[in-house]
mmCIF file of C-alpha atoms and ligand atoms in Angstrom:
data_model
loop_
_atom_site.group_PDB
_atom_site.id
_atom_site.type_symbol
_atom_site.label_atom_id
_atom_site.label_comp_id
_atom_site.label_asym_id
_atom_site.label_seq_id
_atom_site.Cartn_x
_atom_site.Cartn_y
_atom_site.Cartn_z
ATOM 1 C CA MET A 1 140.709 81.326 73.280
ATOM 2 C CA LEU A 2 142.919 83.872 71.620
ATOM 3 C CA ILE A 3 146.630 82.960 71.642
ATOM 4 C CA THR A 4 149.768 84.734 70.408
ATOM 5 C CA LEU A 5 151.778 83.927 67.305
ATOM 6 C CA LYS A 6 154.528 82.573 69.500
ATOM 7 C CA GLN A 7 152.055 80.191 71.263
ATOM 8 C CA ALA A 8 150.727 79.155 67.829
ATOM 9 C CA ALA A 9 154.283 78.262 66.697
ATOM 10 C CA GLN A 10 154.954 76.408 69.869
ATOM 11 C CA LYS A 11 151.814 74.204 69.338
ATOM 12 C CA ILE A 12 153.023 73.428 65.887
ATOM 13 C CA GLN A 13 156.595 72.587 67.141
ATOM 14 C CA ALA A 14 155.107 70.260 69.710
ATOM 15 C CA ALA A 15 152.988 68.221 67.189
ATOM 16 C CA ASN A 16 154.197 65.547 64.815
ATOM 17 C CA LYS A 17 151.307 64.542 62.719
ATOM 18 C CA ILE A 18 149.297 67.502 61.560
ATOM 19 C CA LEU A 19 146.039 67.559 59.652
ATOM 20 C CA VAL A 20 145.702 70.802 57.757
ATOM 21 C CA THR A 21 142.396 72.163 56.457
ATOM 22 C CA ALA A 22 140.410 75.219 55.404
ATOM 23 C CA HIS A 23 136.864 76.282 54.643
ATOM 24 C CA ILE A 24 134.315 74.781 52.363
ATOM 25 C CA LEU A 25 133.805 76.864 49.172
ATOM 26 C CA PRO A 26 137.627 77.174 49.258
ATOM 27 C CA ASP A 27 139.094 80.275 47.660
ATOM 28 C CA GLY A 28 142.697 81.285 46.793
ATOM 29 C CA ASP A 29 143.598 82.097 50.308
ATOM 30 C CA ALA A 30 142.168 78.793 51.783
ATOM 31 C CA VAL A 31 143.977 76.706 49.193
ATOM 32 C CA GLY A 32 147.152 78.806 49.061
ATOM 33 C CA SER A 33 147.620 78.865 52.839
ATOM 34 C CA THR A 34 146.990 75.100 53.326
ATOM 35 C CA LEU A 35 149.339 74.128 50.402
ATOM 36 C CA ALA A 36 152.090 76.429 51.674
ATOM 37 C CA MET A 37 151.601 75.239 55.274
ATOM 38 C CA LEU A 38 152.015 71.605 54.066
ATOM 39 C CA GLN A 39 155.261 72.378 52.479
ATOM 40 C CA ILE A 40 156.472 74.402 55.586
ATOM 41 C CA LEU A 41 155.521 71.614 57.975
ATOM 42 C CA ARG A 42 157.177 68.996 55.826
ATOM 43 C CA SER A 43 160.389 71.073 55.553
ATOM 44 C CA MET A 44 160.378 70.968 59.383
ATOM 45 C CA GLY A 45 160.247 67.163 59.352
ATOM 46 C CA LYS A 46 156.640 66.955 60.330
ATOM 47 C CA THR A 47 154.074 64.569 58.883
ATOM 48 C CA ALA A 48 151.246 66.682 57.316
ATOM 49 C CA GLU A 49 148.290 66.092 55.091
ATOM 50 C CA ILE A 50 145.595 68.425 53.809
ATOM 51 C CA PHE A 51 141.907 67.564 53.675
ATOM 52 C CA ILE A 52 139.323 69.996 52.336
ATOM 53 C CA ASP A 53 135.637 68.888 52.227
ATOM 54 C CA ASP A 54 134.746 70.520 48.892
ATOM 55 C CA THR A 55 135.588 70.748 45.242
ATOM 56 C CA VAL A 56 138.118 73.430 44.391
ATOM 57 C CA ARG A 57 137.787 75.882 41.582
ATOM 58 C CA ASP A 58 139.720 74.823 38.433
ATOM 59 C CA ASN A 59 142.090 77.826 38.404
ATOM 60 C CA LEU A 60 143.603 76.764 41.669
ATOM 61 C CA HIS A 61 144.502 73.282 40.453
ATOM 62 C CA ALA A 62 147.652 74.746 38.913
ATOM 63 C CA LEU A 63 149.200 75.518 42.274
ATOM 64 C CA PRO A 64 152.196 73.383 43.313
ATOM 65 C CA HIS A 65 151.218 70.243 45.241
ATOM 66 C CA PHE A 66 147.584 70.767 44.538
ATOM 67 C CA ASP A 67 147.068 66.988 43.932
ATOM 68 C CA GLU A 68 147.841 66.322 47.578
ATOM 69 C CA ILE A 69 144.534 67.893 48.713
ATOM 70 C CA ARG A 70 142.116 65.078 49.675
ATOM 71 C CA ARG A 71 138.481 65.145 50.364
ATOM 72 C CA PRO A 72 137.341 63.041 53.417
ATOM 73 C CA ALA A 73 135.368 59.964 52.666
ATOM 74 C CA LYS A 74 132.257 59.275 54.658
ATOM 75 C CA ASN A 75 133.185 57.897 58.137
ATOM 76 C CA GLU A 76 136.946 58.215 57.414
ATOM 77 C CA LYS A 77 139.271 58.752 60.397
ATOM 78 C CA PHE A 78 142.697 60.258 60.365
ATOM 79 C CA ASP A 79 145.343 59.817 62.956
ATOM 80 C CA ALA A 80 146.647 63.302 63.865
ATOM 81 C CA ASP A 81 147.902 65.078 66.979
ATOM 82 C CA LEU A 82 146.956 68.541 65.740
ATOM 83 C CA LEU A 83 144.121 69.802 63.543
ATOM 84 C CA LEU A 84 145.369 73.089 61.958
ATOM 85 C CA ILE A 85 142.372 75.080 60.599
ATOM 86 C CA LEU A 86 143.253 77.929 58.261
ATOM 87 C CA ASP A 87 141.205 80.956 56.931
ATOM 88 C CA THR A 88 137.972 80.031 58.819
ATOM 89 C CA GLU A 89 136.401 79.189 62.111
ATOM 90 C CA PRO A 90 136.009 75.401 62.803
ATOM 91 C CA ASP A 91 132.375 75.148 61.926
ATOM 92 C CA ARG A 92 132.968 75.769 58.162
ATOM 93 C CA ILE A 93 135.216 72.761 57.418
ATOM 94 C CA GLY A 94 132.413 70.181 56.752
ATOM 95 C CA ASN A 95 133.282 66.556 57.435
ATOM 96 C CA VAL A 96 136.939 67.250 58.193
ATOM 97 C CA ARG A 97 135.670 67.907 61.665
ATOM 98 C CA ASN A 98 134.866 64.237 62.028
ATOM 99 C CA LEU A 99 138.249 62.971 60.847
ATOM 100 C CA THR A 100 140.014 63.420 64.154
ATOM 101 C CA ASP A 101 139.470 64.391 67.795
ATOM 102 C CA ALA A 102 142.984 66.107 67.832
ATOM 103 C CA PRO A 103 143.145 69.548 69.552
ATOM 104 C CA ILE A 104 142.441 72.466 67.243
ATOM 105 C CA LEU A 105 144.838 75.238 66.329
ATOM 106 C CA ASN A 106 143.021 77.836 64.348
ATOM 107 C CA VAL A 107 144.794 80.542 62.330
ATOM 108 C CA ASP A 108 142.514 83.165 60.726
ATOM 109 C CA HIS A 109 141.943 86.763 59.720
ATOM 110 C CA HIS A 110 138.176 86.833 59.793
ATOM 111 C CA VAL A 111 136.855 89.393 62.305
ATOM 112 C CA THR A 112 133.722 87.311 62.873
ATOM 113 C CA ASN A 113 135.638 84.376 64.311
ATOM 114 C CA SER A 114 134.983 84.244 68.036
ATOM 115 C CA GLY A 115 137.678 81.767 69.026
ATOM 116 C CA GLU A 116 135.268 80.242 71.564
ATOM 117 C CA GLY A 117 136.253 76.748 72.633
ATOM 118 C CA PHE A 118 139.542 76.353 70.735
ATOM 119 C CA ASP A 119 142.940 77.981 70.312
ATOM 120 C CA LEU A 120 142.884 80.813 67.781
ATOM 121 C CA TYR A 121 145.571 83.090 66.502
ATOM 122 C CA LEU A 122 143.594 85.867 64.867
ATOM 123 C CA GLU A 123 144.916 88.849 62.981
ATOM 124 C CA HIS A 124 141.969 90.557 61.512
ATOM 125 C CA GLU A 125 144.034 93.369 59.998
ATOM 126 C CA ALA A 126 145.923 90.822 57.921
ATOM 127 C CA ALA A 127 144.780 90.997 54.276
ATOM 128 C CA ALA A 128 144.900 87.172 53.959
ATOM 129 C CA THR A 129 145.608 84.130 56.013
ATOM 130 C CA CYS A 130 148.601 83.637 53.746
ATOM 131 C CA GLU A 131 150.027 86.859 55.149
ATOM 132 C CA ILE A 132 149.801 85.303 58.675
ATOM 133 C CA VAL A 133 151.261 81.968 57.502
ATOM 134 C CA PHE A 134 154.257 83.868 56.082
ATOM 135 C CA LYS A 135 154.797 85.354 59.574
ATOM 136 C CA LEU A 136 154.228 82.065 61.223
ATOM 137 C CA ALA A 137 156.936 80.461 59.064
ATOM 138 C CA GLY A 138 159.327 83.193 60.263
ATOM 139 C CA GLU A 139 158.422 82.381 63.857
ATOM 140 C CA LEU A 140 159.003 78.692 63.169
ATOM 141 C CA GLY A 141 162.388 79.423 61.553
ATOM 142 C CA ALA A 142 161.175 77.691 58.355
ATOM 143 C CA LYS A 143 162.486 78.509 54.930
ATOM 144 C CA ILE A 144 159.986 79.361 52.246
ATOM 145 C CA SER A 145 160.561 77.392 48.998
ATOM 146 C CA PRO A 146 159.647 78.962 45.657
ATOM 147 C CA ASP A 147 156.559 76.570 45.468
ATOM 148 C CA ALA A 148 155.367 77.565 48.949
ATOM 149 C CA ALA A 149 155.992 81.233 48.117
ATOM 150 C CA THR A 150 153.792 80.821 44.998
ATOM 151 C CA CYS A 151 150.955 79.444 47.125
ATOM 152 C CA LEU A 152 151.262 82.197 49.631
ATOM 153 C CA TYR A 153 151.469 84.884 47.012
ATOM 154 C CA THR A 154 148.197 83.513 45.328
ATOM 155 C CA GLY A 155 146.287 83.894 48.583
ATOM 156 C CA LEU A 156 147.526 87.421 49.161
ATOM 157 C CA ALA A 157 146.667 88.359 45.615
ATOM 158 C CA THR A 158 143.259 86.800 45.469
ATOM 159 C CA ASP A 159 142.080 88.087 48.968
ATOM 160 C CA THR A 160 143.178 91.657 48.014
ATOM 161 C CA GLY A 161 141.824 91.630 44.414
ATOM 162 C CA PHE A 162 145.467 91.715 43.332
ATOM 163 C CA PHE A 163 146.377 94.452 45.828
ATOM 164 C CA GLN A 164 143.456 96.744 45.048
ATOM 165 C CA PHE A 165 141.186 96.384 48.029
ATOM 166 C CA SER A 166 141.228 98.416 51.176
ATOM 167 C CA ASN A 167 142.759 95.426 53.111
ATOM 168 C CA THR A 168 146.045 95.936 51.236
ATOM 169 C CA ARG A 169 148.529 97.291 53.847
ATOM 170 C CA ALA A 170 152.096 98.204 53.591
ATOM 171 C CA GLU A 171 152.833 94.871 55.303
ATOM 172 C CA THR A 172 150.832 93.054 52.602
ATOM 173 C CA LEU A 173 152.993 94.651 49.875
ATOM 174 C CA ARG A 174 156.176 93.952 51.869
ATOM 175 C CA THR A 175 155.092 90.261 52.250
ATOM 176 C CA ALA A 176 154.408 90.067 48.525
ATOM 177 C CA ALA A 177 157.749 91.654 47.741
ATOM 178 C CA GLU A 178 159.505 89.030 49.886
ATOM 179 C CA LEU A 179 157.655 86.222 48.276
ATOM 180 C CA VAL A 180 158.704 87.506 44.863
ATOM 181 C CA ALA A 181 162.284 87.431 46.140
ATOM 182 C CA CYS A 182 161.696 83.794 47.176
ATOM 183 C CA GLY A 183 160.870 82.955 43.522
ATOM 184 C CA VAL A 184 157.247 83.796 42.750
ATOM 185 C CA GLN A 185 156.438 84.879 39.215
ATOM 186 C CA PRO A 186 153.545 87.305 39.624
ATOM 187 C CA ASN A 187 152.480 87.169 36.062
ATOM 188 C CA TRP A 188 152.125 83.278 36.208
ATOM 189 C CA VAL A 189 149.828 83.657 39.256
ATOM 190 C CA SER A 190 147.715 86.372 37.570
ATOM 191 C CA GLU A 191 147.360 84.349 34.354
ATOM 192 C CA GLN A 192 146.287 81.199 36.300
ATOM 193 C CA MET A 193 143.789 83.089 38.392
ATOM 194 C CA GLU A 194 142.101 85.101 35.650
ATOM 195 C CA ARG A 195 141.630 82.086 33.227
ATOM 196 C CA ARG A 196 138.030 81.284 32.509
ATOM 197 C CA SER A 197 136.106 79.046 30.215
ATOM 198 C CA ILE A 198 133.956 80.422 27.332
ATOM 199 C CA SER A 199 130.809 79.216 29.242
ATOM 200 C CA GLU A 200 131.930 81.122 32.366
ATOM 201 C CA VAL A 201 132.415 84.290 30.321
ATOM 202 C CA ARG A 202 128.971 83.813 28.783
ATOM 203 C CA ALA A 203 127.525 83.188 32.267
ATOM 204 C CA MET A 204 129.069 86.581 33.375
ATOM 205 C CA SER A 205 127.281 88.355 30.619
ATOM 206 C CA GLN A 206 123.981 86.765 31.573
ATOM 207 C CA ALA A 207 124.651 87.653 35.168
ATOM 208 C CA LEU A 208 125.269 91.258 34.194
ATOM 209 C CA GLN A 209 121.931 91.350 32.478
ATOM 210 C CA THR A 210 120.223 90.837 35.925
ATOM 211 C CA ALA A 211 121.931 93.779 37.556
ATOM 212 C CA ARG A 212 119.611 95.910 39.608
ATOM 213 C CA ILE A 213 120.267 98.939 41.730
ATOM 214 C CA PHE A 214 118.551 99.839 45.022
ATOM 215 C CA PHE A 215 118.423 102.735 47.434
ATOM 216 C CA ASP A 216 119.317 105.569 45.054
ATOM 217 C CA GLY A 217 122.113 103.664 43.490
ATOM 218 C CA LYS A 218 123.990 102.922 46.696
ATOM 219 C CA VAL A 219 123.388 99.150 46.423
ATOM 220 C CA ALA A 220 123.717 96.897 43.321
ATOM 221 C CA GLY A 221 122.864 93.220 42.990
ATOM 222 C CA ILE A 222 123.042 90.389 40.487
ATOM 223 C CA PHE A 223 120.983 87.218 40.560
ATOM 224 C CA LEU A 224 121.884 83.654 39.297
ATOM 225 C CA LYS A 225 120.815 80.092 39.498
ATOM 226 C CA THR A 226 123.874 78.040 38.691
ATOM 227 C CA THR A 227 126.085 75.325 40.125
ATOM 228 C CA ASP A 228 129.086 76.589 38.150
ATOM 229 C CA SER A 229 131.716 78.942 39.718
ATOM 230 C CA THR A 230 130.667 82.539 40.185
ATOM 231 C CA GLU A 231 134.073 83.619 41.440
ATOM 232 C CA GLY A 232 134.749 87.236 40.545
ATOM 233 C CA PHE A 233 131.258 87.981 39.164
ATOM 234 C CA ILE A 234 130.516 90.322 41.957
ATOM 235 C CA ASP A 235 133.501 92.461 41.026
ATOM 236 C CA LEU A 236 131.734 93.328 37.740
ATOM 237 C CA ILE A 237 129.135 95.440 39.727
ATOM 238 C CA ARG A 238 131.321 96.798 42.386
ATOM 239 C CA VAL A 239 132.471 99.291 39.829
ATOM 240 C CA ILE A 240 129.085 101.006 39.219
ATOM 241 C CA ASN A 241 129.191 104.729 39.927
ATOM 242 C CA GLY A 242 128.011 105.536 43.459
ATOM 243 C CA VAL A 243 127.591 101.903 44.605
ATOM 244 C CA ASP A 244 128.704 101.230 48.149
ATOM 245 C CA VAL A 245 127.390 97.752 48.671
ATOM 246 C CA ALA A 246 127.367 95.189 45.902
ATOM 247 C CA PHE A 247 125.804 91.752 46.234
ATOM 248 C CA LEU A 248 125.381 88.477 44.407
ATOM 249 C CA ILE A 249 122.648 85.939 45.193
ATOM 250 C CA ASN A 250 123.021 82.518 43.609
ATOM 251 C CA GLU A 251 120.287 79.979 44.061
ATOM 252 C CA LYS A 252 122.596 76.838 43.805
ATOM 253 C CA ALA A 253 119.747 74.487 44.556
ATOM 254 C CA PRO A 254 115.999 75.052 45.264
ATOM 255 C CA ASN A 255 115.716 77.095 48.430
ATOM 256 C CA PHE A 256 119.531 77.235 48.971
ATOM 257 C CA CYS A 257 120.919 80.668 48.080
ATOM 258 C CA ARG A 258 124.563 81.657 48.517
ATOM 259 C CA VAL A 259 125.172 85.315 49.121
ATOM 260 C CA SER A 260 128.266 87.346 48.527
ATOM 261 C CA MET A 261 128.655 90.999 49.520
ATOM 262 C CA ARG A 262 131.373 93.580 48.904
ATOM 263 C CA SER A 263 131.503 97.150 50.035
ATOM 264 C CA LYS A 264 133.494 100.283 49.925
ATOM 265 C CA GLY A 265 132.406 101.610 53.359
ATOM 266 C CA THR A 266 129.575 99.795 54.968
ATOM 267 C CA ASP A 267 130.390 96.884 57.337
ATOM 268 C CA VAL A 268 129.026 93.890 55.496
ATOM 269 C CA ALA A 269 130.536 91.453 58.015
ATOM 270 C CA THR A 270 127.905 92.518 60.535
ATOM 271 C CA ILE A 271 125.144 92.134 57.899
ATOM 272 C CA ALA A 272 126.363 88.691 57.003
ATOM 273 C CA ASN A 273 126.719 87.737 60.619
ATOM 274 C CA SER A 274 123.116 88.742 61.389
ATOM 275 C CA LEU A 275 122.035 86.382 58.578
ATOM 276 C CA GLY A 276 124.053 83.442 59.899
ATOM 277 C CA GLY A 277 127.234 83.989 57.804
ATOM 278 C CA GLY A 278 130.408 85.925 58.355
ATOM 279 C CA GLY A 279 133.495 87.369 56.675
ATOM 280 C CA HIS A 280 135.333 90.663 56.652
ATOM 281 C CA ILE A 281 134.102 94.229 56.932
ATOM 282 C CA ARG A 282 134.271 94.771 53.210
ATOM 283 C CA ALA A 283 133.812 91.171 51.886
ATOM 284 C CA ALA A 284 131.375 88.797 53.463
ATOM 285 C CA GLY A 285 128.757 86.144 52.680
ATOM 286 C CA CYS A 286 126.057 83.858 54.054
ATOM 287 C CA THR A 287 123.641 81.099 53.021
ATOM 288 C CA LEU A 288 119.944 81.800 52.990
ATOM 289 C CA LYS A 289 117.725 78.667 52.835
ATOM 290 C CA THR A 290 114.846 80.328 50.978
ATOM 291 C CA SER A 291 113.822 81.095 47.398
ATOM 292 C CA ILE A 292 115.785 83.682 45.481
ATOM 293 C CA ASP A 293 112.878 86.120 45.820
ATOM 294 C CA ASP A 294 112.736 85.782 49.611
ATOM 295 C CA ALA A 295 116.520 85.804 49.855
ATOM 296 C CA THR A 296 116.583 89.129 47.952
ATOM 297 C CA LYS A 297 113.960 90.702 50.160
ATOM 298 C CA ILE A 298 115.730 89.658 53.324
ATOM 299 C CA LEU A 299 119.130 90.728 52.107
ATOM 300 C CA VAL A 300 118.173 94.033 50.578
ATOM 301 C CA GLU A 301 116.267 94.949 53.725
ATOM 302 C CA ALA A 302 119.260 93.998 55.906
ATOM 303 C CA ILE A 303 121.549 96.138 53.754
ATOM 304 C CA GLY A 304 118.983 98.932 53.770
ATOM 305 C CA LYS A 305 118.884 98.925 57.573
ATOM 306 C CA ALA A 306 122.717 99.032 57.772
ATOM 307 C CA LEU A 307 122.713 102.031 55.407
ATOM 308 C CA ARG A 308 119.982 103.536 57.567
ATOM 309 C CA VAL A 309 117.664 103.843 54.589
ATOM 310 C CA GLU A 310 114.261 105.313 55.754
ATOM 311 C CA ASN A 311 112.109 103.807 53.060
ATOM 312 C CA LEU A 312 112.766 100.076 52.861
ATOM 313 C CA SER A 313 109.966 99.416 50.410
ATOM 314 C CA ASP A 314 112.555 99.299 47.623
ATOM 315 C CA ALA A 315 113.465 95.949 48.950
ATOM 316 C CA GLY A 316 110.191 94.290 47.930
ATOM 317 C CA THR A 317 109.729 95.817 44.450
ATOM 318 C CA LEU A 318 111.699 93.526 42.318
ATOM 319 C CA LEU A 319 111.991 90.462 40.735
ATOM 320 C CA ALA A 320 109.303 89.641 38.341
ATOM 321 C CA ASP A 321 111.600 89.865 35.380
ATOM 322 C CA ILE A 322 114.662 88.336 36.995
ATOM 323 C CA ASN A 323 113.646 84.618 37.114
HETATM 324 P P1 LIG B 1 132.871 85.266 49.151
HETATM 325 O O1 LIG B 1 131.790 86.281 48.851
HETATM 326 O O2 LIG B 1 134.067 85.480 48.370
HETATM 327 O O3 LIG B 1 132.243 83.802 49.082
HETATM 328 O O4 LIG B 1 133.192 85.467 50.696
HETATM 329 C C1 LIG B 1 133.631 86.662 51.163
HETATM 330 C C2 LIG B 1 134.267 86.375 52.542
HETATM 331 O O5 LIG B 1 133.272 86.049 53.498
HETATM 332 C C3 LIG B 1 135.363 85.319 52.640
HETATM 333 O O6 LIG B 1 136.343 85.646 53.441
HETATM 334 C C4 LIG B 1 134.489 84.140 53.146
HETATM 335 O O7 LIG B 1 135.349 83.237 53.912
HETATM 336 C C5 LIG B 1 133.477 84.848 54.040
HETATM 337 N N1 LIG B 1 132.242 84.083 53.983
HETATM 338 C C6 LIG B 1 131.473 83.800 52.951
HETATM 339 N N2 LIG B 1 130.372 83.127 53.135
HETATM 340 C C7 LIG B 1 130.446 82.886 54.517
HETATM 341 C C8 LIG B 1 129.546 82.129 55.421
HETATM 342 O O8 LIG B 1 128.507 81.532 55.008
HETATM 343 N N3 LIG B 1 129.970 82.114 56.767
HETATM 344 C C9 LIG B 1 131.060 82.679 57.123
HETATM 345 N N4 LIG B 1 131.436 82.563 58.487
HETATM 346 N N5 LIG B 1 131.885 83.379 56.333
HETATM 347 C C10 LIG B 1 131.634 83.463 55.044
HETATM 348 MN MN1 LIG B 2 141.103 84.692 53.500
#
């Protein structure tokens, strides 16, 4: 059920022991919003803990209070009176779902979140959940410490490609400015987020070698088989002249392909949703439990249909030299 910001704030005010979580495959917004929320809740005298059921990309470990993030053990229980889920719908939080039966408060900016069966404050125009958490802190009358501001700024920056993507609104930049006034050092955040290991840089160059274009150059894709982070790889092909939809397919395990999509105009959230995933209009993803060849065919066909391409045969003519 959709609720207002004020109602969300009231539910937080009424709770004392709050379990904060975000999605698996956590990104800067998931980690930044939970870490900031933890600090905001504690500054209000609440007991709060963060659980996220996944490993977190190395770059984000530098964020203040990162070490407080815990991963639920099998069959673990946690005594809470509110489960605060940030930056995702409740079915993408893994085993955190089994930690508690506490009522859910969901705060999110994903347009594909239906809010069915739980309380949801959704602002899909918000560039990042961190932008909403900043507003929520205002509604709660909580002060934002420099550490909390750094976490919020990180989520804003990473979800907007450092204020380059079309989700960057005047309000996003105003929020960023306020966070800098609270003590954020933007250069520190940028340096932490752009850091990569030499093997990641080499993996990027290998990924680029697989780049293919489809449908008269409107679509570009790269293909990987790795368990390492591929964060940011898709941005390398977004820039190709004339490309509207860019995608990355990573077969992380046999018959388990993670898909990322980015677009300049096409609604990729609807495409991802039709394949069992979700996201935003211009940044979305899904998991396809097939081989990389079949995943490519399924995905390229779905993108072709969304682009109203008449001859979809392009979708099948691929991959011999990719594997
Ligand atoms: P990314 O490509 O960076 O993994 O994801 C882009 C956006 O789509 C993020 O906001 C992410 O939360 C969302 N997203 C990615 N994969 C999935 C998925 O499998 N299910 C849903 N519901 N959202 C996803
Ligand atoms: Mn987000």
